CSV table of C-alpha atoms in Angstrom, one decimal:
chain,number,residue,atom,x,y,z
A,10,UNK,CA,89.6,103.9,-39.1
A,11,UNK,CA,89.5,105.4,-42.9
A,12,UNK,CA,92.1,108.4,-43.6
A,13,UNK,CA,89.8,111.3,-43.6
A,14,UNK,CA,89.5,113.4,-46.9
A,15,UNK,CA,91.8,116.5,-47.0
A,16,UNK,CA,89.5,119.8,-48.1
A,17,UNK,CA,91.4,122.6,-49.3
A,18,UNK,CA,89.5,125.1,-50.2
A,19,UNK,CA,90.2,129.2,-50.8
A,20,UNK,CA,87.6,131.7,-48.7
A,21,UNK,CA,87.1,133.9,-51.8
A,22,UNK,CA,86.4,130.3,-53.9
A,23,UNK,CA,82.6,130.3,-55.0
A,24,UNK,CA,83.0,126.6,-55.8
A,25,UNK,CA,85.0,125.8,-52.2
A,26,UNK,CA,81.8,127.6,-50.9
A,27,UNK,CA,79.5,124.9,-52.7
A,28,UNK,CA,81.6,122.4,-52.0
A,29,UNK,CA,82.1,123.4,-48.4
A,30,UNK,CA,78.1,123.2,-47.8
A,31,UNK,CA,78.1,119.0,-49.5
A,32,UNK,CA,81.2,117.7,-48.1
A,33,UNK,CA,80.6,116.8,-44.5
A,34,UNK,CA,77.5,114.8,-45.5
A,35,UNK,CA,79.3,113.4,-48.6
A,36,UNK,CA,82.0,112.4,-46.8
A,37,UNK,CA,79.7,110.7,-43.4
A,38,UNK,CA,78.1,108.6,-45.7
A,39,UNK,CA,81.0,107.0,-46.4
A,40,UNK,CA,82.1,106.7,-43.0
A,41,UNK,CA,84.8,108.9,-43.5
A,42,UNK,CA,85.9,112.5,-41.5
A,43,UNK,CA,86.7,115.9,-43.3
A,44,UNK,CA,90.0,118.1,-42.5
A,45,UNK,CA,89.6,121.3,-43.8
A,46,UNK,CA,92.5,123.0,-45.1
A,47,UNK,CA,91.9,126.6,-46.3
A,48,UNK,CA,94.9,128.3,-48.4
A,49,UNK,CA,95.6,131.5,-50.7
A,50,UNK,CA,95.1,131.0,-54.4
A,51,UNK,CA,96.9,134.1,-54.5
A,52,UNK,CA,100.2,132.5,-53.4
A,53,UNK,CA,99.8,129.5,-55.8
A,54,UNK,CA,98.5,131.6,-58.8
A,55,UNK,CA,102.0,133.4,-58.4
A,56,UNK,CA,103.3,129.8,-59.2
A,57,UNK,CA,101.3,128.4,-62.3
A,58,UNK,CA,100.3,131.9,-63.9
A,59,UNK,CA,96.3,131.5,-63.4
A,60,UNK,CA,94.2,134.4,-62.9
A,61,UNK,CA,91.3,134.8,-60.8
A,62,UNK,CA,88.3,133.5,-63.1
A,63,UNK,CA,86.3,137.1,-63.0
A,64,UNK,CA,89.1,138.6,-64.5
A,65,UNK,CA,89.4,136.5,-67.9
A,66,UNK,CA,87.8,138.0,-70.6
A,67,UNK,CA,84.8,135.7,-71.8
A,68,UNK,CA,85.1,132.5,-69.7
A,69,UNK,CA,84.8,135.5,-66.6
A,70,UNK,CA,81.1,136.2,-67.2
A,71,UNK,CA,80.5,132.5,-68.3
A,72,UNK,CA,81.6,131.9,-64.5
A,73,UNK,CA,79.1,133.8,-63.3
A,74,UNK,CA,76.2,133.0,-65.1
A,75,UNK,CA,77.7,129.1,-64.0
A,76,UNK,CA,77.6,129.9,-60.3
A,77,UNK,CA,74.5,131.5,-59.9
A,78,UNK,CA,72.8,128.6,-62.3
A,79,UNK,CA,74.7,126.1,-60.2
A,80,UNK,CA,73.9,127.6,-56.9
A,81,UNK,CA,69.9,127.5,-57.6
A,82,UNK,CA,70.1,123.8,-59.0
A,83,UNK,CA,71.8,123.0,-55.7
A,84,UNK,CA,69.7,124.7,-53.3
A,85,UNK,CA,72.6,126.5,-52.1
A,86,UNK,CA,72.0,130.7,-50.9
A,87,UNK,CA,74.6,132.6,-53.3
A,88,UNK,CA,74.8,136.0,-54.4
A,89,UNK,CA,78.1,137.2,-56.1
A,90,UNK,CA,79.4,139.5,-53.4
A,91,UNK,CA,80.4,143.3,-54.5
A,92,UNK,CA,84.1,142.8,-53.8
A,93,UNK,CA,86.0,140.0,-55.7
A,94,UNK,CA,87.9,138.6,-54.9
A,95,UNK,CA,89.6,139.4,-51.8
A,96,UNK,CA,92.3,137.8,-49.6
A,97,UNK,CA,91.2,134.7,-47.3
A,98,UNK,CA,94.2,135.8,-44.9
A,99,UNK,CA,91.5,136.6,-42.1
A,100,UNK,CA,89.3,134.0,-42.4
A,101,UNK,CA,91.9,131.4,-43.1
A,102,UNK,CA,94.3,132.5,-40.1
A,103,UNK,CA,91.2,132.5,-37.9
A,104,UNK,CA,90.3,129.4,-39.1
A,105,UNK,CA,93.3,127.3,-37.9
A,106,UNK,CA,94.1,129.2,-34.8
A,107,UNK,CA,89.9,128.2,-33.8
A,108,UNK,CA,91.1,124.2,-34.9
A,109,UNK,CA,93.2,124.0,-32.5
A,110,UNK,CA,90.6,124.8,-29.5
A,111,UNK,CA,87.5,123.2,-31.4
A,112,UNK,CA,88.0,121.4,-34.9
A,113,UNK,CA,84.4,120.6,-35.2
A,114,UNK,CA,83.4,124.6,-34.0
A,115,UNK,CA,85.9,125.4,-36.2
A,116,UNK,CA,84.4,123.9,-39.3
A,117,UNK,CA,81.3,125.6,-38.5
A,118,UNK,CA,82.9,128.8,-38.0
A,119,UNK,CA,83.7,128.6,-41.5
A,120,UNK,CA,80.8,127.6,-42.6
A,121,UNK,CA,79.4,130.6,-41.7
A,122,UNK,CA,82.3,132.9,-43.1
A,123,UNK,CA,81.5,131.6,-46.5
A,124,UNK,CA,78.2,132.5,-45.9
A,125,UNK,CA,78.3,135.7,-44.5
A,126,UNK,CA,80.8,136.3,-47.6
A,127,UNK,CA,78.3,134.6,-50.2
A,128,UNK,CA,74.8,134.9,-49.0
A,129,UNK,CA,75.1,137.8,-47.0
A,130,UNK,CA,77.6,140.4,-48.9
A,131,UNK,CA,79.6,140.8,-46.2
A,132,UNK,CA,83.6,141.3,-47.0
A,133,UNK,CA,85.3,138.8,-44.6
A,134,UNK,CA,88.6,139.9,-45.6
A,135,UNK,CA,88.2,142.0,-42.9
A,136,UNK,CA,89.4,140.9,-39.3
A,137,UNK,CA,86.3,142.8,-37.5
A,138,UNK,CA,84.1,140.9,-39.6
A,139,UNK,CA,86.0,137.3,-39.3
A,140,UNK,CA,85.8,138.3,-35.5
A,141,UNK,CA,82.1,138.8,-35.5
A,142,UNK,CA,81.4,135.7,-37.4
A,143,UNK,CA,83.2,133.7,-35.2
A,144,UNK,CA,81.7,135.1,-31.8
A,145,UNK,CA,78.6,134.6,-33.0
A,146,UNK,CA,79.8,130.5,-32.6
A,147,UNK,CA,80.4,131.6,-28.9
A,148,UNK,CA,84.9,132.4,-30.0
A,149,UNK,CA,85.8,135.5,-28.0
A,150,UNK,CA,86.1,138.3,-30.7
A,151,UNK,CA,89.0,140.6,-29.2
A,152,UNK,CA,91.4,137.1,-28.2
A,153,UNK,CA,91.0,136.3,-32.1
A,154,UNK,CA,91.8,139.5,-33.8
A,155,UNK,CA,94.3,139.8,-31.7
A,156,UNK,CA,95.5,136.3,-32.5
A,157,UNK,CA,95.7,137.3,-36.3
A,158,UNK,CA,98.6,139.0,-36.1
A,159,UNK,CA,100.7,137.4,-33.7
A,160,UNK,CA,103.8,135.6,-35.9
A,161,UNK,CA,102.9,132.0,-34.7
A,162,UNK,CA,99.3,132.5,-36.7
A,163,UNK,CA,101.1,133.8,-39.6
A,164,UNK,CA,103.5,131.1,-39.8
A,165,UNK,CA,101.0,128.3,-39.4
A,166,UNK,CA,99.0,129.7,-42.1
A,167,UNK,CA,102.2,130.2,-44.5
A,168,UNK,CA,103.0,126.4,-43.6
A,169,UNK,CA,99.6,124.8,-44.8
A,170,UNK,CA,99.4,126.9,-48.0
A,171,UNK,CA,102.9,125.7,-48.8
A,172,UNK,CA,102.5,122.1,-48.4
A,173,UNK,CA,99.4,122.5,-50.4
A,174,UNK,CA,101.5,123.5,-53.0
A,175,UNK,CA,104.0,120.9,-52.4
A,176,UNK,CA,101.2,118.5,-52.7
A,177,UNK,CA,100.0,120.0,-56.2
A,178,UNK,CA,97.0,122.0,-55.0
A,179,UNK,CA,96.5,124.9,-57.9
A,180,UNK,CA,92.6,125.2,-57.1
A,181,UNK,CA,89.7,125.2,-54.7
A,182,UNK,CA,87.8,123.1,-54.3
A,183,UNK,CA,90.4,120.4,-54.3
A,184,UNK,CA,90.2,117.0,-52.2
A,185,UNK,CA,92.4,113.9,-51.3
A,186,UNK,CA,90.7,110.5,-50.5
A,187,UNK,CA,93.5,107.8,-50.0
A,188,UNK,CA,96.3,110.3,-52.5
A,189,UNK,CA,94.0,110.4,-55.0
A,190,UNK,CA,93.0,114.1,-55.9
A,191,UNK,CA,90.0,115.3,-56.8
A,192,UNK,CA,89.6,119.3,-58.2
A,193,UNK,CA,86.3,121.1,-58.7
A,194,UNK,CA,83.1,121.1,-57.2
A,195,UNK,CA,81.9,119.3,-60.7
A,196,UNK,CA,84.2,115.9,-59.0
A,197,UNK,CA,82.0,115.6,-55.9
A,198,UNK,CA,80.3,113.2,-57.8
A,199,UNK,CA,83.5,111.2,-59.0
A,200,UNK,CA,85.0,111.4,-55.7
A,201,UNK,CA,81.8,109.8,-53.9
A,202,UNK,CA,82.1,107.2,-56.3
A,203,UNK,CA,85.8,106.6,-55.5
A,204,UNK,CA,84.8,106.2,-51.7
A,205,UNK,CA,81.8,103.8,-52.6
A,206,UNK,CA,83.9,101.6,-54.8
A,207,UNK,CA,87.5,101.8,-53.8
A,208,UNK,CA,88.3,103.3,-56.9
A,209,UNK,CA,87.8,102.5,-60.9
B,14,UNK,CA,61.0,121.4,-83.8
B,15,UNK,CA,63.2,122.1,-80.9
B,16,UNK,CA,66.1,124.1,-81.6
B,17,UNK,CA,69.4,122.5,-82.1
B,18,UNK,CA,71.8,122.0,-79.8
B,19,UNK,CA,75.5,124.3,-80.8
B,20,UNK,CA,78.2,121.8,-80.1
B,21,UNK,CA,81.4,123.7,-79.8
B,22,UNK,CA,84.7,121.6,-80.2
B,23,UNK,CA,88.2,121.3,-80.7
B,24,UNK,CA,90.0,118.2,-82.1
B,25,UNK,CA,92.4,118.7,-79.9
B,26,UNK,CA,90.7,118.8,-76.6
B,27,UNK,CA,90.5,115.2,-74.8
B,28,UNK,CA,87.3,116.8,-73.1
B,29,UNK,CA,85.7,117.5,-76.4
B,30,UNK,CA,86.3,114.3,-77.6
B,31,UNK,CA,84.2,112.6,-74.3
B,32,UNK,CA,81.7,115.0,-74.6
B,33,UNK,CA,81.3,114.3,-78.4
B,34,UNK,CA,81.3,110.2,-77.9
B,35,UNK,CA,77.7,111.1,-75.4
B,36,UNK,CA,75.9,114.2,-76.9
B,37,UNK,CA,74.1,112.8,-79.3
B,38,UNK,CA,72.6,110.1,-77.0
B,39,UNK,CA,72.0,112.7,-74.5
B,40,UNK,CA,71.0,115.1,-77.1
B,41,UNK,CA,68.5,112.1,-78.8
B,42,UNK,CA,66.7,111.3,-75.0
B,43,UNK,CA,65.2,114.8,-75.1
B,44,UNK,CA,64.2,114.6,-79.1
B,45,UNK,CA,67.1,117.5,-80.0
B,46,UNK,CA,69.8,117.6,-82.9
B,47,UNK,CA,73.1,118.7,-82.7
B,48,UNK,CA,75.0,121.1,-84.8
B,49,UNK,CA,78.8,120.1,-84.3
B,50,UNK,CA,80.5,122.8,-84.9
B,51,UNK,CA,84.8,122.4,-84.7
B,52,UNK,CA,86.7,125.5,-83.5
B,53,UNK,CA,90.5,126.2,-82.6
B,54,UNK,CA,91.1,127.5,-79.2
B,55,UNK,CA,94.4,128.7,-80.0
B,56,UNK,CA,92.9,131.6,-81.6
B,57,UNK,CA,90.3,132.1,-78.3
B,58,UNK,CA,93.3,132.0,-75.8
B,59,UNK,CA,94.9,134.8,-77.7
B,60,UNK,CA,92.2,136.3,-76.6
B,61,UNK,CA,91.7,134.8,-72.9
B,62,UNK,CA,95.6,134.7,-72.3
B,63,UNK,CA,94.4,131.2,-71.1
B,64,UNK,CA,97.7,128.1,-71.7
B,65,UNK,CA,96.7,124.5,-73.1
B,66,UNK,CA,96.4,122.5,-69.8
B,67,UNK,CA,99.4,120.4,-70.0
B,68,UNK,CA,101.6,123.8,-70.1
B,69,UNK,CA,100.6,125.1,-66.5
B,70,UNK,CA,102.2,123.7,-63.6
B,71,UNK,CA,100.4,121.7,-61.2
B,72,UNK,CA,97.3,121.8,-63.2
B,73,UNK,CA,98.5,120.0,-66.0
B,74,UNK,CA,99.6,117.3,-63.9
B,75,UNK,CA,96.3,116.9,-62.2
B,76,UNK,CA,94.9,117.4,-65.9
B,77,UNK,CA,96.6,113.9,-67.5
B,78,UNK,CA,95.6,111.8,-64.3
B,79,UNK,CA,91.8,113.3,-64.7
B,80,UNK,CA,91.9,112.7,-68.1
B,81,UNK,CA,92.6,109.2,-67.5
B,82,UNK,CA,90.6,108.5,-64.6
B,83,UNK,CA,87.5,109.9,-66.0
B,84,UNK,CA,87.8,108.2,-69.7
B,85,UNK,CA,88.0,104.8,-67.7
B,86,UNK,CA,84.6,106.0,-65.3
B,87,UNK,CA,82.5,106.7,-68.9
B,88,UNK,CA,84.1,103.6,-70.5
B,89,UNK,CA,85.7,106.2,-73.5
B,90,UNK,CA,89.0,104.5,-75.1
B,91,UNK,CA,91.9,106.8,-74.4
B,92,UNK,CA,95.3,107.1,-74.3
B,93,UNK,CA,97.6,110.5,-74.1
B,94,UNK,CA,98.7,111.5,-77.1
B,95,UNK,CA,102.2,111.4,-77.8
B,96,UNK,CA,102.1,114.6,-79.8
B,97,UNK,CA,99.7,117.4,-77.8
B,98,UNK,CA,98.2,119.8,-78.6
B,99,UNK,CA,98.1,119.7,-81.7
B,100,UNK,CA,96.7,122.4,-84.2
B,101,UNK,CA,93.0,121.3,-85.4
B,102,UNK,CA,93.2,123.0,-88.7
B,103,UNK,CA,92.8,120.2,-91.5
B,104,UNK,CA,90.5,118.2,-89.3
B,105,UNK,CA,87.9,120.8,-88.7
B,106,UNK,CA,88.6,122.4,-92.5
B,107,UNK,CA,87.4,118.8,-93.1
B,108,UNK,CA,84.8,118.8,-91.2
B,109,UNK,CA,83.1,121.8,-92.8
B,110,UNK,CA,83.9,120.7,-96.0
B,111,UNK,CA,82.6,117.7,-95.5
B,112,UNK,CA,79.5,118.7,-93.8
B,113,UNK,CA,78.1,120.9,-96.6
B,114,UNK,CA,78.0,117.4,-98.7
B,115,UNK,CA,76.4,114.9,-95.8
B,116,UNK,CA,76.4,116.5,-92.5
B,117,UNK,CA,75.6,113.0,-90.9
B,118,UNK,CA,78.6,111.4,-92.5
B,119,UNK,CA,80.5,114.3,-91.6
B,120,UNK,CA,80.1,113.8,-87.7
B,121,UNK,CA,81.0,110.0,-88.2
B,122,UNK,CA,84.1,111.8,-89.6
B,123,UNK,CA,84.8,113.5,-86.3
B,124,UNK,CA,84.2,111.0,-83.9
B,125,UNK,CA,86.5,108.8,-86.1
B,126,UNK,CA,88.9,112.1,-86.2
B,127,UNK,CA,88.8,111.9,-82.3
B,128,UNK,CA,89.0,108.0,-81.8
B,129,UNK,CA,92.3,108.3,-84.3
B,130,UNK,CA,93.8,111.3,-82.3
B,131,UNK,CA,93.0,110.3,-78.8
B,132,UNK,CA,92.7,106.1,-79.0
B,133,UNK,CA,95.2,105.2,-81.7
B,134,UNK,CA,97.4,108.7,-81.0
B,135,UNK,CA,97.6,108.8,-84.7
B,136,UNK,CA,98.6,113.0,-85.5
B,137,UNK,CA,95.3,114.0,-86.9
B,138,UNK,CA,96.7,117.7,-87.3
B,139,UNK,CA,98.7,115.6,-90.8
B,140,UNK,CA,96.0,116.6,-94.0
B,141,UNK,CA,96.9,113.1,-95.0
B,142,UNK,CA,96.0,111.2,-91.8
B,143,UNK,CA,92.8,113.3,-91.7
B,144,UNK,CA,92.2,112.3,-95.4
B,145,UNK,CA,92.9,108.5,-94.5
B,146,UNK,CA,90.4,108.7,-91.4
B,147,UNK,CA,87.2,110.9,-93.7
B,148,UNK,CA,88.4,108.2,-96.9
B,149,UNK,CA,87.7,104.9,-94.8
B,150,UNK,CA,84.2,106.3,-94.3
B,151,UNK,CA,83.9,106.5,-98.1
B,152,UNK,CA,85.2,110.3,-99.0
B,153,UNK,CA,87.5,110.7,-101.8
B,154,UNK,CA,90.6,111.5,-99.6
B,155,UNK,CA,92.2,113.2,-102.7
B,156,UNK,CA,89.7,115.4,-103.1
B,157,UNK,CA,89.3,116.2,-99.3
B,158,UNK,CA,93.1,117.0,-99.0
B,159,UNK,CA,92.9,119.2,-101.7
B,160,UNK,CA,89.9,121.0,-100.6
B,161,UNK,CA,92.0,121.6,-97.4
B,162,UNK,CA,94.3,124.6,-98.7
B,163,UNK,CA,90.9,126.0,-100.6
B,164,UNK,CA,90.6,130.0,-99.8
B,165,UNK,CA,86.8,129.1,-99.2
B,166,UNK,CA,87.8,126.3,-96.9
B,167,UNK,CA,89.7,128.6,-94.9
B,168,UNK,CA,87.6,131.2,-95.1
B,169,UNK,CA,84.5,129.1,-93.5
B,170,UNK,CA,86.4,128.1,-90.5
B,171,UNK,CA,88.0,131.3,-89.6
B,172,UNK,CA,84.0,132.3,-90.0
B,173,UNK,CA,82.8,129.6,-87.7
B,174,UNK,CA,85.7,130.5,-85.3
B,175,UNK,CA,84.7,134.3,-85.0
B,176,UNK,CA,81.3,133.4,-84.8
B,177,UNK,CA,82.1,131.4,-81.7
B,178,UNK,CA,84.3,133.9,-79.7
B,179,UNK,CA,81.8,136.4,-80.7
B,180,UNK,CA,79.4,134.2,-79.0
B,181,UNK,CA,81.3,134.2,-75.5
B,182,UNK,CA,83.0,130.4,-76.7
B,183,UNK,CA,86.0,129.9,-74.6
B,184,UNK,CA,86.6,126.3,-74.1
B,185,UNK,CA,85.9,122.9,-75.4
B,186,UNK,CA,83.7,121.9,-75.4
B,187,UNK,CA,81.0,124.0,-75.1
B,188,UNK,CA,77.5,123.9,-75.5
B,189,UNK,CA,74.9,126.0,-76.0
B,190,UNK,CA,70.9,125.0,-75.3
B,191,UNK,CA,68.5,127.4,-76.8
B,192,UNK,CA,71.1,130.2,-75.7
B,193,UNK,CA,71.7,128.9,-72.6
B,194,UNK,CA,75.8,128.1,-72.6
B,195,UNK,CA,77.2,125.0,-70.8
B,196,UNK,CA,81.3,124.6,-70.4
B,197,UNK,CA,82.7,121.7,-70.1
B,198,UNK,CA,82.2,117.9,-70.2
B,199,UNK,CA,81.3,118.0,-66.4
B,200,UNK,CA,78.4,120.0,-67.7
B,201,UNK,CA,76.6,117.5,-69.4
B,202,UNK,CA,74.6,116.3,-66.2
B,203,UNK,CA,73.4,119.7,-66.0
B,204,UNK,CA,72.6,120.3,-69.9
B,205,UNK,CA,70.4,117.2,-69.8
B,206,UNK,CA,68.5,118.5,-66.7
B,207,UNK,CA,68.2,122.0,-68.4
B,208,UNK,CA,66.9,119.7,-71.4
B,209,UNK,CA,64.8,117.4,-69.1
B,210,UNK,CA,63.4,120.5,-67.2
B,211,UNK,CA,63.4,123.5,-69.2
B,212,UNK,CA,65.8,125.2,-66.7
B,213,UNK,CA,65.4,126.0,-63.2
């Protein structure tokens, strides 16, 4: 069996939401699974001095002219949401703590928070709204915001964004096939020709 | 006649220097010319706060092994600098200069300019290997060197520089399609469908 692809990917990313909606398909058709692996840009902004693109005077509104332009040439629903960006704590606690009962419900799970966050407006920052999302996939609401704060949750989530970091994530969308990295939503293409040839 | 297409560059990005070795194909498929037009982000990230890629952890990494992966995908001779980044003063001085006398000869010039810097790692950012490069396609490199230091020759780049910031330019390189701006040489695929289609 194939290594599957690591996906790490930031909830308030616009590009890990494009990516997110290509990468399952991408990847099956190359026989290959996905592990998602969300993390906090925050924490590894801290680290390499990046700021979030909105806030950088010219290439900021370049981005999001790109995304909306991007979003229509790739079929994918996006409107930039009213707050931006926000922390992915929520989502990205709720997201792991659901992996362990379900991976594949999971996925879908967050799926849907990066669309409630980029089609729908909808600030999933916020645990209620995480919680809704994800019992509308059948997850009891009440058992996961409770499960947000417990320390074990916390932990798990502090884990994965450090050995991201470890590994040399600094952005989202960012994908491993076979140690080789791939950053940006603009190396889908590379990456699915590194899966179809084994590499150039 | 169709507008031309604003190539925004600088000498020292290794991005610029792919994008410049395909846009005038790409340009030439959809019966368009292109104004090449050299700029110096050094004085944009003053502005942006932005760091030349190598400087930011993690990033920069990631950067070199991109670089190298992707010059070997579009078949583009390449090879890290040893010096980099290095200041694109006298080669885009050059190219101004050399552009009001043959602007065809003057992107030979470039390209040549680029191929020297990022195939042959020779320091273009030295008036005197700039003037070798611009004499072997026939300029008088004594002349061209001198022309370097001119107060007019100065003048026009810092110009063409504030132009470009004024315009929203923020990287290299960067295109811009009958005022439609594309970033980056990941953009290309969708320049040539914005040329192909109109826009979507």
């Amino acid at each position: 069996m194939a290594n599957p692809i690591d996906f790490y990917f930031d909830f308030s990313s616009p590009y890990g939401y494009f990516a997110a909606t290509k990468i399952e398909d991408l990847a099956a058709r190359h026989g290959r699974a996905v592990t998602w692996r969300p993390i906090l840009l925050g924490a590894v902004f801290k680290l390499t001095g990046q700021q979030p693109l909105p806030t950088i005077p010219l290439k900021g509104s370049y981005a999001a002219h790109d995304l909306v332009r991007s979003a229509r040439l790739m079929k994918v629903p996006f409107k930039m949401p009213t707050k931006f960006p926000i922390a992915g704590t929520a989502p990205s606690r709720a997201f792991y703590w659901l992996g362990d009962k379900d991976a594949g419900l999971a996925k879908k799970v967050a799926l849907a928070l990066y669309h409630a966050y980029f089609a729908e407006d909808r600030d999933i920052s916020n645990p209620e709204v995480t919680g809704n999302v994800a019992a509308k996939l059948g997850f009891d609401k009440a058992e996961l915001t409770q499960a947000l704060n417990e320390p074990a949750v916390k932990e798990r989530l502090r884990t994965e964004v450090e050995a991201a970091i470890e590994r040399g994530v600094f952005g989202s969308p960012y994908m491993v096939v076979d140690g080789e990295p791939f950053w940006g939503s603009d190396r889908l293409d590379q990456m699915e020709k590194w899966l179809a040839t084994g590499g150039w």
